[in-house]
Short mmCIF file of C-alpha atoms in Angstrom, two decimals:
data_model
loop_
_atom_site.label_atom_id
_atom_site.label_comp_id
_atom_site.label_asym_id
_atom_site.label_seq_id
_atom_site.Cartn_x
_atom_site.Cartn_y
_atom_site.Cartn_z
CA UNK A 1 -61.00 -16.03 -0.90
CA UNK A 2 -63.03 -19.11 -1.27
CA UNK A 3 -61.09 -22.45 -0.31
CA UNK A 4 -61.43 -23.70 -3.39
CA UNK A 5 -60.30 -20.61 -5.22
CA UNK A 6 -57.74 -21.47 -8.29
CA UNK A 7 -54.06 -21.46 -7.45
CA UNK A 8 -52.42 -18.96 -9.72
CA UNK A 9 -49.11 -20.06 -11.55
CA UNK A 10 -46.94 -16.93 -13.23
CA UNK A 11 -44.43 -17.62 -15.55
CA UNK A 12 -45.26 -21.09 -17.92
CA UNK A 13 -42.06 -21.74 -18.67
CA UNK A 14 -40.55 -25.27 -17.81
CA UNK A 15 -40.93 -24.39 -14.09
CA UNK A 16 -44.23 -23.09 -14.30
CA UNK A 17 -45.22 -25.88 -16.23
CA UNK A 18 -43.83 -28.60 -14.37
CA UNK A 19 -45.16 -27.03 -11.27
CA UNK A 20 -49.02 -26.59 -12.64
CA UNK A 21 -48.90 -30.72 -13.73
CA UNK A 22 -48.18 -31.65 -10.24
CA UNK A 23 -51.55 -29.19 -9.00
CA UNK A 24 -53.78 -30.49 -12.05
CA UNK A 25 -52.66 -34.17 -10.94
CA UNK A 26 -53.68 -33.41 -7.35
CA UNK A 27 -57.11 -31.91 -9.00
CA UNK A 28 -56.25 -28.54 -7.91
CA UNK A 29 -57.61 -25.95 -10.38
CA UNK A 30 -54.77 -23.79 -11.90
CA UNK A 31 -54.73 -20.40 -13.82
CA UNK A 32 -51.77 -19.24 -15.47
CA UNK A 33 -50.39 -16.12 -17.16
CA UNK A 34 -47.36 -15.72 -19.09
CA UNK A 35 -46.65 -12.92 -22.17
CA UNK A 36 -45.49 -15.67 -24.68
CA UNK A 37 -49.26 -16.62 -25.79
CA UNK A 38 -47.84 -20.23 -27.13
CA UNK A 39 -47.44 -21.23 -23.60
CA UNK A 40 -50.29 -19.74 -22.75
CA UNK A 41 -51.92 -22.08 -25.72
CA UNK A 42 -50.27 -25.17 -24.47
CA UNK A 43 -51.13 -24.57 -20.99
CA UNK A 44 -54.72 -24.55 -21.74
CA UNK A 45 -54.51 -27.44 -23.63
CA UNK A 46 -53.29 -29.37 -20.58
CA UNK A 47 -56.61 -28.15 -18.65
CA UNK A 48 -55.44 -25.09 -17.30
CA UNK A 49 -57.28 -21.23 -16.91
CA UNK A 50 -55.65 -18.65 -18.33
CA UNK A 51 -55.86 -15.31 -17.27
CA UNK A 52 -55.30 -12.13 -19.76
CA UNK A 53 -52.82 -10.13 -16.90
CA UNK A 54 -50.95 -10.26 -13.55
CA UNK A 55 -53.59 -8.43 -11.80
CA UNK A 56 -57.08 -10.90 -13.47
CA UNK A 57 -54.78 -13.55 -12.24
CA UNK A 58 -54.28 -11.90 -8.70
CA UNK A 59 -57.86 -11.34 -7.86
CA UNK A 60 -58.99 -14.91 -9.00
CA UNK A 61 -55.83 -16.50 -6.67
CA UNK A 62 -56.18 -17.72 -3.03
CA UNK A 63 -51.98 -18.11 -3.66
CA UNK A 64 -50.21 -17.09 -6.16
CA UNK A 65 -46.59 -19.38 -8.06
CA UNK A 66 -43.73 -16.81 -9.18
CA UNK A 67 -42.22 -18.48 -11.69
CA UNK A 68 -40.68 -16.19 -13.87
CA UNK A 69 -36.69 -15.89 -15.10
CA UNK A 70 -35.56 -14.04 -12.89
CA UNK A 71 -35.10 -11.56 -9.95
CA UNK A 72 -35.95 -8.47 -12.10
CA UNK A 73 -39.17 -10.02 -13.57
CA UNK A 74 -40.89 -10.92 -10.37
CA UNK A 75 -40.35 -7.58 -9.04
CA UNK A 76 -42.22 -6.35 -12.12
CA UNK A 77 -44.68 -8.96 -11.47
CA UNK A 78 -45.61 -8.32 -8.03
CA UNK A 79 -45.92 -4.43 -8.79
CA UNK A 80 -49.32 -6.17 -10.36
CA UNK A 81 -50.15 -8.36 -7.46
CA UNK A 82 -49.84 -5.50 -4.67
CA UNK A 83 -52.50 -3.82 -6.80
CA UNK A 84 -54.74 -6.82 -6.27
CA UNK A 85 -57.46 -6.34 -2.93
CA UNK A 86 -57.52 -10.10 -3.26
CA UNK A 87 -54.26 -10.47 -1.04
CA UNK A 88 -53.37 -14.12 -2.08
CA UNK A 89 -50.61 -15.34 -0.63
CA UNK A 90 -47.20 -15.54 -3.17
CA UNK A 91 -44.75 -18.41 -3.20
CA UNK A 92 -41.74 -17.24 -4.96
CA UNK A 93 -39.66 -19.78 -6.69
CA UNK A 94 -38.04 -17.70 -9.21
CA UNK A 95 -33.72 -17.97 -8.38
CA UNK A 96 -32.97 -14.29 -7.39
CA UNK A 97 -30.05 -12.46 -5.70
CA UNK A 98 -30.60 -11.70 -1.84
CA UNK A 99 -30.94 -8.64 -1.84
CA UNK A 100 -33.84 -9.08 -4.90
CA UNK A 101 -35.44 -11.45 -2.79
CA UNK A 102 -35.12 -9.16 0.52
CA UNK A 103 -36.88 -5.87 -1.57
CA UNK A 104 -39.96 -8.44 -2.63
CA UNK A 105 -40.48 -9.62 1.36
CA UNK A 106 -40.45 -6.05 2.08
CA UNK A 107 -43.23 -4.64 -0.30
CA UNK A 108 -45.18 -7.74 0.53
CA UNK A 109 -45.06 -7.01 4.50
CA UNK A 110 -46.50 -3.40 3.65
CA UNK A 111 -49.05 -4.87 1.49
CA UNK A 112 -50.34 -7.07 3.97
CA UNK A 113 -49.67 -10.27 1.85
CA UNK A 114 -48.02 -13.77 3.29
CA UNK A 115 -44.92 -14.08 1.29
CA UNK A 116 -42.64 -17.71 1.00
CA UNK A 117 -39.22 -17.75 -0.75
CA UNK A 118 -39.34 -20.79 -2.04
CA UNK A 119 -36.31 -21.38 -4.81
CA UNK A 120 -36.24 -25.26 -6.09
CA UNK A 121 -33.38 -27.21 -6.52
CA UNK A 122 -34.10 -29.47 -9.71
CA UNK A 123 -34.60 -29.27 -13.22
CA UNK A 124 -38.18 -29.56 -14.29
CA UNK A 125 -38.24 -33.36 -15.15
CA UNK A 126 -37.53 -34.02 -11.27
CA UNK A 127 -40.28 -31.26 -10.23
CA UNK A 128 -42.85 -33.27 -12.21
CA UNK A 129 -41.79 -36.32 -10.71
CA UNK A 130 -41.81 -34.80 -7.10
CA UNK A 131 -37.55 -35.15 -6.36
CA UNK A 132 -36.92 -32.00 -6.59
CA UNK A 133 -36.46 -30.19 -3.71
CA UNK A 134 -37.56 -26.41 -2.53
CA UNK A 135 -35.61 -24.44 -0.36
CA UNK A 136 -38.01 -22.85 1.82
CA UNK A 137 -37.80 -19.41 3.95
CA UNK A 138 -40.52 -17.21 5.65
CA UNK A 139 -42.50 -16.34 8.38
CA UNK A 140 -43.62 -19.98 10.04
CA UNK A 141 -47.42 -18.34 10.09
CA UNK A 142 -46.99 -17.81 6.16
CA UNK A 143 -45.22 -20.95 5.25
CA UNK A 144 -47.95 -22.94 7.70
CA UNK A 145 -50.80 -21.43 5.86
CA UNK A 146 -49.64 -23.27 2.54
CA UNK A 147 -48.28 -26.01 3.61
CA UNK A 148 -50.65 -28.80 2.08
CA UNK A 149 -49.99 -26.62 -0.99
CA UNK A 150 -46.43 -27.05 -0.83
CA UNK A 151 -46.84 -30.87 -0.07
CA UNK A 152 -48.55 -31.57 -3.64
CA UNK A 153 -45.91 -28.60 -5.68
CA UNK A 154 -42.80 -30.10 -3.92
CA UNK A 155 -43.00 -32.71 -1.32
CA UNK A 156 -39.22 -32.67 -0.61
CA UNK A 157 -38.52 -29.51 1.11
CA UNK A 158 -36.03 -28.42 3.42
CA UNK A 159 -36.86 -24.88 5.88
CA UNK A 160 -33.69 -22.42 6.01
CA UNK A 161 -33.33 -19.55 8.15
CA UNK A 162 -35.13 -16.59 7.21
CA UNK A 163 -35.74 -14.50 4.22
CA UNK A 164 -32.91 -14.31 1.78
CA UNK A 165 -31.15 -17.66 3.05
CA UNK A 166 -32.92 -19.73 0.88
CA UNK A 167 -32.16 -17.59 -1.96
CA UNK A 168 -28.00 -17.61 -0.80
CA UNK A 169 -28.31 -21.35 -0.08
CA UNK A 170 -29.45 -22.03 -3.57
CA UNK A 171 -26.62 -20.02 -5.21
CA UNK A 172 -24.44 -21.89 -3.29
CA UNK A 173 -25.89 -25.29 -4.27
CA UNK A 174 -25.78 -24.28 -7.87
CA UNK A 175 -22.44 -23.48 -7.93
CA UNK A 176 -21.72 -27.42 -6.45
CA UNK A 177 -24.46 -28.28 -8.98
CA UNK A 178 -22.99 -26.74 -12.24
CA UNK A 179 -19.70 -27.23 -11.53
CA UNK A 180 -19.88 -31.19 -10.93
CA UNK A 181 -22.13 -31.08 -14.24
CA UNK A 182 -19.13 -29.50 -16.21
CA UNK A 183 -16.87 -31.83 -14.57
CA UNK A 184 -18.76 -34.93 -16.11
CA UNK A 185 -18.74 -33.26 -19.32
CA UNK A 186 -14.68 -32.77 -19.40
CA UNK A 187 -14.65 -36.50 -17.83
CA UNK A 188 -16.59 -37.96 -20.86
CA UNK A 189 -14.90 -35.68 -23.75
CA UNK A 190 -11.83 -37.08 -22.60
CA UNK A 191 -12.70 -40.64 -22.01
CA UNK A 192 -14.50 -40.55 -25.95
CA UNK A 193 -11.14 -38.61 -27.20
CA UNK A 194 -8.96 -41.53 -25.22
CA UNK A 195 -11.31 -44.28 -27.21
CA UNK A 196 -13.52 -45.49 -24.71
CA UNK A 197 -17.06 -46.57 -25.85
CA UNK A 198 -18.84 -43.30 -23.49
CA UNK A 199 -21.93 -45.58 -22.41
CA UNK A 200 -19.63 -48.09 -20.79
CA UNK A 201 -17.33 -45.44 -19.05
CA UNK A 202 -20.41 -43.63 -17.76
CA UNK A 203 -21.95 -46.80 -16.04
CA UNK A 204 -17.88 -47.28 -14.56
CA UNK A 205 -18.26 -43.73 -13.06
CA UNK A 206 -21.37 -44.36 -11.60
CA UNK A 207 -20.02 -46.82 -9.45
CA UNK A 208 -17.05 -44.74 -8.62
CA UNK A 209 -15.72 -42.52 -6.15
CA UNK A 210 -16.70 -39.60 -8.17
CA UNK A 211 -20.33 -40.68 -8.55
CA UNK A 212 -22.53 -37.56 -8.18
CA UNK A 213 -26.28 -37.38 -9.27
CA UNK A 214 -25.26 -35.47 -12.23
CA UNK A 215 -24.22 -38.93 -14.26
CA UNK A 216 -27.84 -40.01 -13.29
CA UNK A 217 -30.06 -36.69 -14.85
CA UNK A 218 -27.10 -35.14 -17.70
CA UNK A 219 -25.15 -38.54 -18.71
CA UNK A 220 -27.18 -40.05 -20.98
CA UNK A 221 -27.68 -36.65 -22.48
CA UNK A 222 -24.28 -35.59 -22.63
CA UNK A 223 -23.53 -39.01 -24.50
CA UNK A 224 -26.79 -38.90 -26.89
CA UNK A 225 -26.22 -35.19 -27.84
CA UNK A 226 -30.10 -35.08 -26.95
CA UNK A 227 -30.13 -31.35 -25.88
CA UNK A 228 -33.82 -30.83 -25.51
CA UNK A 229 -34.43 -28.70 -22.44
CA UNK A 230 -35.14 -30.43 -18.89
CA UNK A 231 -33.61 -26.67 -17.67
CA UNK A 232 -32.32 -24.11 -20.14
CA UNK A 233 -28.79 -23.52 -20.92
CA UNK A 234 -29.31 -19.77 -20.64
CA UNK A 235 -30.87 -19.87 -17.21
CA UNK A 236 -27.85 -22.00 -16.10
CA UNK A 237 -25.81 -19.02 -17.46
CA UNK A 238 -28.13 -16.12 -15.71
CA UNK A 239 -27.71 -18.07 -12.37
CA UNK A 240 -23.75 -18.85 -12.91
CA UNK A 241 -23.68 -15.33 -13.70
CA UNK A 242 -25.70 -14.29 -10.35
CA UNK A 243 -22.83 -16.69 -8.31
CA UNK A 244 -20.14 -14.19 -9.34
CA UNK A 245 -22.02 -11.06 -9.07
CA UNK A 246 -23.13 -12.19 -5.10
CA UNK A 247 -18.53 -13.74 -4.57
CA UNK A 248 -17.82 -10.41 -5.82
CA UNK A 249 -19.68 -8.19 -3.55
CA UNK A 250 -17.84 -10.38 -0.27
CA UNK A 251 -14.42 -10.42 -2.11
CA UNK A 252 -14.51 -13.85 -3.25
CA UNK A 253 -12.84 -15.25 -6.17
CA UNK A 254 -14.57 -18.40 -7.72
CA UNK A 255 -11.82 -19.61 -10.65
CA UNK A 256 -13.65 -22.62 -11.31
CA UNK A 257 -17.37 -20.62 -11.65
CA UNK A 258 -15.65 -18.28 -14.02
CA UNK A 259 -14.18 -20.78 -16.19
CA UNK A 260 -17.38 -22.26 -16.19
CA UNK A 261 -19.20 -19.04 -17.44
CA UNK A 262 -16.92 -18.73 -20.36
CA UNK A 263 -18.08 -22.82 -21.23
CA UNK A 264 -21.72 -21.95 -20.75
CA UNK A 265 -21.51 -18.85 -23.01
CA UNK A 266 -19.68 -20.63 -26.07
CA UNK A 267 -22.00 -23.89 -25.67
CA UNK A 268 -24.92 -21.24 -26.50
CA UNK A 269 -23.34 -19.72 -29.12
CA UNK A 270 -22.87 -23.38 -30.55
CA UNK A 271 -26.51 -25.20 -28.94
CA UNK A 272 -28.52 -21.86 -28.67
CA UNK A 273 -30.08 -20.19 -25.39
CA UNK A 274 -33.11 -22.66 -25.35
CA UNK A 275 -30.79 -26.29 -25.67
CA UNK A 276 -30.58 -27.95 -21.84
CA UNK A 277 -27.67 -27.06 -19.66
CA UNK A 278 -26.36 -30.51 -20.85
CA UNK A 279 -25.07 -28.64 -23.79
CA UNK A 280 -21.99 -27.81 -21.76
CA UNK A 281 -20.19 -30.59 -23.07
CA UNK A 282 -20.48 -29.43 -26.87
CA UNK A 283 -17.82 -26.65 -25.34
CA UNK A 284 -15.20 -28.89 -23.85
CA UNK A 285 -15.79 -31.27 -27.12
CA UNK A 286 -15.09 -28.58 -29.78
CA UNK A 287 -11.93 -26.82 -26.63
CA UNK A 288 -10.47 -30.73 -25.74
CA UNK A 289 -9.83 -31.90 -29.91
CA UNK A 290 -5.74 -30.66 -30.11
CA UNK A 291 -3.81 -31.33 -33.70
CA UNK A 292 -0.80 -34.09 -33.25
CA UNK A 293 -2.35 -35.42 -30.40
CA UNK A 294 -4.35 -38.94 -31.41
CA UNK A 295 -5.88 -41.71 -29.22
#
């Protein structure tokens, strides 16, 4: 495959998306794929290729971005990319359970195809602005091989263990992640019930012991009601969801996840599957109001 070959980019969600700005800005040629033809549209409105299957996609690729929703759909998308003689290399940054991410390695090592588990922690906004951070896990001659390619798609990136840890250490940062993020939403329905103007108590917690980067990315958000998606509500959900499943099969109880899970689901039944993960707080708002109690 030519040097100059097209990176491919699978899934154009707001991963996929975010993650093809960041190669067009670094005038790397992109081609995309994705079954929902308005993001195929948009994508080739923002100067991208488009290819009309997995497979078209595979053969054009000298690598190849999994960004789909989840575990489940990669595997169905790299039964498509096997098929391909091209052999580009695949950088999977789709969220999956271990053993998900263990069965893909494996069918790529028979295929004869350089595989990278590469899971980012970040919503999109911060992958387009290059803070987010992949978790990165793989043979060092496959991980080596697309290394400038990694520099331009996520220049923070930190290299942990081997295949399957990245995917376990990202759980395990999401669960921190989510959990502080319905924390600030409990902290600012109360301080709003209690009377306090929320823009002023959010810039107090910032300077606080219980500052976490959360108040920085969701705040503002939380306080504006401005749910438009940096990361979807229903992907927080699928990954909360993916936490329990993983504590459960080690004989783990996480009380605070599964509280959590019960927000997430009625803040989508309220905000929808597609509002951001900031949406959380629209749960604690309509659980926190209590008759005879007033400010």
């Amino acid at each position: 495959m030519q040097a100059d070959a097209p990176v491919g980019i699978v899934g154009l969600g707001l991963m996929g998306t975010a993650l093809s700005r960041r190669l067009i800005g670094a005038a790397i040629p992109v081609i995309g794929f994705d079954v929902d033809l308005d993001r195929c549209d948009s994508f080739r409105e923002n100067r991208g290729m488009v290819a009309a299957s997995v497979r078209e996609l595979a053969d054009q690729s000298r690598a190849i971005v999994i960004a789909v929703y989840s575990g489940l759909q990669a595997e169905m998308v790299f039964g498509e990319i096997e098929n391909s003689p091209a052999r580009p290399a695949v950088i999977c940054t789709t969220t999956c359970a271990p053993n998900e991410i263990a069965r893909l390695a494996s069918r790529a090592a028979n295929a004869g195809i350089a595989f990278i588990e590469a899971p980012i922690s970040g919503a999109s906004a911060e992958v387009s602005d290059g803070t987010a951070t992949a978790l990165v896990a793989g043979a060092d001659s496959a991980i080596d091989a697309v290394s400038a390619l990694l520099d331009v798609l996520c220049p923070r990136r930190i290299r942990i263990g081997t295949i399957g840890d990245a995917s376990r250490a990202k759980l395990a940062i999401n669960l921190i992640l989510q959990n502080n993020r319905a924390a600030l939403a409990e902290g600012i329905a109360l301080a709003e019930r209690m009377g306090l103007d929320g823009h002023a108590f959010l810039a107090a917690a910032r300077q606080s012991a219980a500052y976490s980067h959360v108040m920085d990315t969701k705040g503002e958000k939380m306080l504006s009601r401005d749910f438009r998606p940096q990361s979807h509500i229903s992907q927080t959900l699928r990954d909360a969801e993916l936490i329990l499943q993983e504590a459960e099969r080690r004989g783990l109880d996480l009380p605070v996840t599964e509280a959590q899970v019960q927000l997430l689901r009625t803040a989508i039944a309220i905000e929808g599957r597609d509002s951001d993960s900031a949406a959380i707080i629209e749960a604690i708002r309509q659980r926190i109001a209590s008759p005879g109690i007033s400010p």
